[in-house]
Coordinates of C-alpha atoms in Angstrom, one line a residue:
M1 CA -86.9 7.1 132.9
P2 CA -83.6 7.5 134.5
L3 CA -82.3 11.2 133.2
F4 CA -79.4 12.9 135.4
S5 CA -77.6 16.1 136.3
F6 CA -74.5 15.8 135.3
E7 CA -72.3 19.2 137.4
G8 CA -75.5 20.8 137.1
V9 CA -76.5 21.0 133.2
S10 CA -80.1 18.2 133.0
P11 CA -81.2 16.7 129.9
T12 CA -83.9 18.4 128.5
V13 CA -86.9 16.4 127.1
H14 CA -89.4 17.9 124.4
P15 CA -93.2 16.7 125.9
D16 CA -94.0 14.6 122.5
A17 CA -90.3 12.7 123.1
W18 CA -90.5 9.4 123.9
I19 CA -88.1 7.9 126.3
A20 CA -88.3 4.1 126.8
P21 CA -88.6 3.5 131.3
T22 CA -84.7 2.3 130.3
A23 CA -82.9 4.6 128.5
T24 CA -80.4 6.5 130.3
L25 CA -79.8 10.1 129.8
I26 CA -76.9 11.8 131.5
G27 CA -75.9 16.0 131.2
D28 CA -76.5 18.1 128.3
V29 CA -78.8 16.1 126.1
V30 CA -81.7 17.5 124.3
I31 CA -84.7 15.8 123.1
E32 CA -86.6 17.0 120.6
K33 CA -90.1 16.5 119.2
D34 CA -91.3 13.3 118.1
V35 CA -87.9 11.3 118.7
S36 CA -88.0 8.4 120.5
I37 CA -85.5 6.9 122.9
W38 CA -85.5 2.7 122.9
Y39 CA -84.9 0.5 125.7
G40 CA -81.3 0.1 127.2
V41 CA -80.4 3.2 125.6
V42 CA -77.7 5.3 126.9
I43 CA -76.9 9.1 125.8
R44 CA -73.8 10.3 128.4
A45 CA -73.3 14.5 127.5
D46 CA -70.7 14.9 130.0
F47 CA -67.5 16.8 127.6
G48 CA -70.5 18.2 125.3
K49 CA -73.9 18.3 124.1
I50 CA -75.6 15.9 122.5
I51 CA -79.2 16.9 120.4
I52 CA -81.7 14.9 119.0
R53 CA -83.3 16.4 116.3
E54 CA -86.9 16.5 116.0
G55 CA -88.2 12.9 114.5
A56 CA -85.5 10.2 115.3
N57 CA -85.1 6.9 116.5
I58 CA -81.9 6.2 118.6
Q59 CA -83.1 2.0 119.1
D60 CA -82.4 -0.3 121.7
N61 CA -78.9 -0.3 123.6
S62 CA -76.9 2.0 121.4
V63 CA -74.9 5.4 123.1
L64 CA -74.1 7.8 121.9
H65 CA -71.0 10.3 123.4
V66 CA -69.2 13.6 123.0
N67 CA -66.1 14.9 123.4
D68 CA -66.2 18.5 123.5
G69 CA -68.0 20.0 121.5
M70 CA -71.2 18.3 119.7
C71 CA -73.1 15.2 118.4
E72 CA -75.6 16.3 116.1
V73 CA -78.0 13.5 114.7
G74 CA -80.2 14.9 112.3
R75 CA -84.4 15.1 111.9
N76 CA -85.5 11.8 111.5
V77 CA -82.9 10.1 111.4
T78 CA -82.7 6.0 112.2
V79 CA -79.9 4.6 114.5
G80 CA -80.9 1.4 115.0
H81 CA -79.7 -1.3 117.6
M82 CA -76.1 -1.2 119.3
C83 CA -74.5 1.2 117.4
L84 CA -71.8 3.4 119.1
V85 CA -71.9 6.9 117.4
H86 CA -69.0 9.1 119.4
D87 CA -69.0 12.8 119.0
C88 CA -69.8 12.8 115.5
T89 CA -72.5 14.3 113.3
V90 CA -75.3 12.5 111.6
G91 CA -77.7 14.2 108.8
E92 CA -81.0 14.5 108.0
Q93 CA -83.3 11.5 107.2
A94 CA -79.5 9.6 107.5
L95 CA -80.1 5.8 108.9
I96 CA -77.4 3.5 110.9
G97 CA -77.3 0.3 110.4
N98 CA -77.8 -2.6 113.2
G99 CA -74.1 -2.8 115.1
S100 CA -72.8 0.0 113.1
T101 CA -70.0 2.6 115.1
V102 CA -69.5 6.1 114.2
L103 CA -66.6 7.5 115.4
D104 CA -65.3 11.1 116.3
K105 CA -65.3 13.6 114.2
A106 CA -67.0 11.6 111.1
V107 CA -70.3 13.3 109.1
I108 CA -73.1 11.5 107.4
G109 CA -74.2 12.9 105.1
E110 CA -78.2 14.1 104.4
R111 CA -80.5 10.6 103.0
A112 CA -77.0 8.7 103.6
L113 CA -77.4 4.8 105.3
V114 CA -74.9 3.7 107.3
A115 CA -74.3 -0.5 106.5
A116 CA -75.3 -3.1 109.3
G117 CA -71.8 -3.3 111.1
A118 CA -69.9 -1.2 109.1
T119 CA -67.2 0.9 111.1
V120 CA -67.3 4.8 110.3
T121 CA -64.1 6.0 111.1
P122 CA -62.7 9.3 112.7
N123 CA -62.9 12.7 110.3
T124 CA -64.8 10.3 107.3
E125 CA -67.4 11.9 105.5
V126 CA -70.4 10.1 104.3
P127 CA -72.2 11.9 100.7
A128 CA -75.4 12.4 100.9
E129 CA -77.4 9.5 99.1
H130 CA -75.1 6.9 99.9
I131 CA -74.1 3.9 101.1
A132 CA -71.5 2.8 103.6
M133 CA -69.6 -0.6 103.6
G134 CA -67.5 -2.4 106.0
S135 CA -65.5 -1.9 108.5
P136 CA -63.7 0.2 108.1
A137 CA -66.2 1.9 105.7
K138 CA -64.3 3.0 103.0
K139 CA -66.7 2.2 100.0
F140 CA -69.5 4.7 99.6
V141 CA -72.9 3.6 96.6
P142 CA -75.3 5.7 95.6
L143 CA -78.7 4.2 97.8
T144 CA -80.2 0.9 96.2
D145 CA -84.0 1.4 94.8
S146 CA -84.4 -0.8 98.6
A147 CA -82.1 1.1 100.6
R148 CA -84.0 4.5 99.9
A149 CA -87.5 3.0 101.1
W150 CA -85.1 2.1 104.4
V151 CA -83.8 5.7 104.7
E152 CA -87.5 6.9 103.2
H153 CA -89.8 5.7 105.9
N154 CA -87.8 4.5 108.4
A155 CA -88.5 7.1 110.9
A156 CA -92.2 6.9 110.8
V157 CA -92.6 3.7 111.4
Y158 CA -90.7 4.2 114.6
Q159 CA -92.7 7.7 115.3
Q160 CA -96.0 5.4 115.3
L161 CA -94.7 2.7 117.4
A162 CA -92.9 5.1 119.4
R163 CA -96.8 6.2 120.5
R164 CA -97.8 2.5 121.0
H165 CA -95.4 2.4 123.8
A166 CA -96.1 5.5 125.4
E167 CA -99.9 3.9 125.5
G168 CA -99.5 0.3 125.7
I169 CA -96.4 -0.3 127.8
A170 CA -97.1 -1.5 131.6
P171 CA -94.3 -2.9 134.8
V172 CA -95.7 -6.9 134.8
H173 CA -95.1 -7.8 138.7

């Protein structure tokens, strides 16, 4: 896994986390227990700190970056495929849908869902247990039953899948 120190600050990865061999972590990045960082992800903490809390998963080709301060991804959060998470706070067990963008100083509430393709603009607050829709995301509705199921179960699915990848991938020559 490519880990890079930046100006003397190196990523810290818990031994029980799984980082895909093609993910890249740079600078002041903290990866907690049971986190999975998937293929092609870039987490670049050169202006501030990025913390990925226990049990979270950052899926393929997503990018996380921070300005001066801290970007925090809460416990058991799912950041879907090809997302941009920039200088914001994502609450515990929230789900950021595929292809979504969450921008500077936005706050995603606990167990909230950012719909696929949505853009959460700077300084926006998505209430806990709501769905944020649109680009820009201006419509917030309470979680539906099907959305609640995704929010409640997706982190555990990816924790199990990460264990399978840790044990089952090998380069092909």
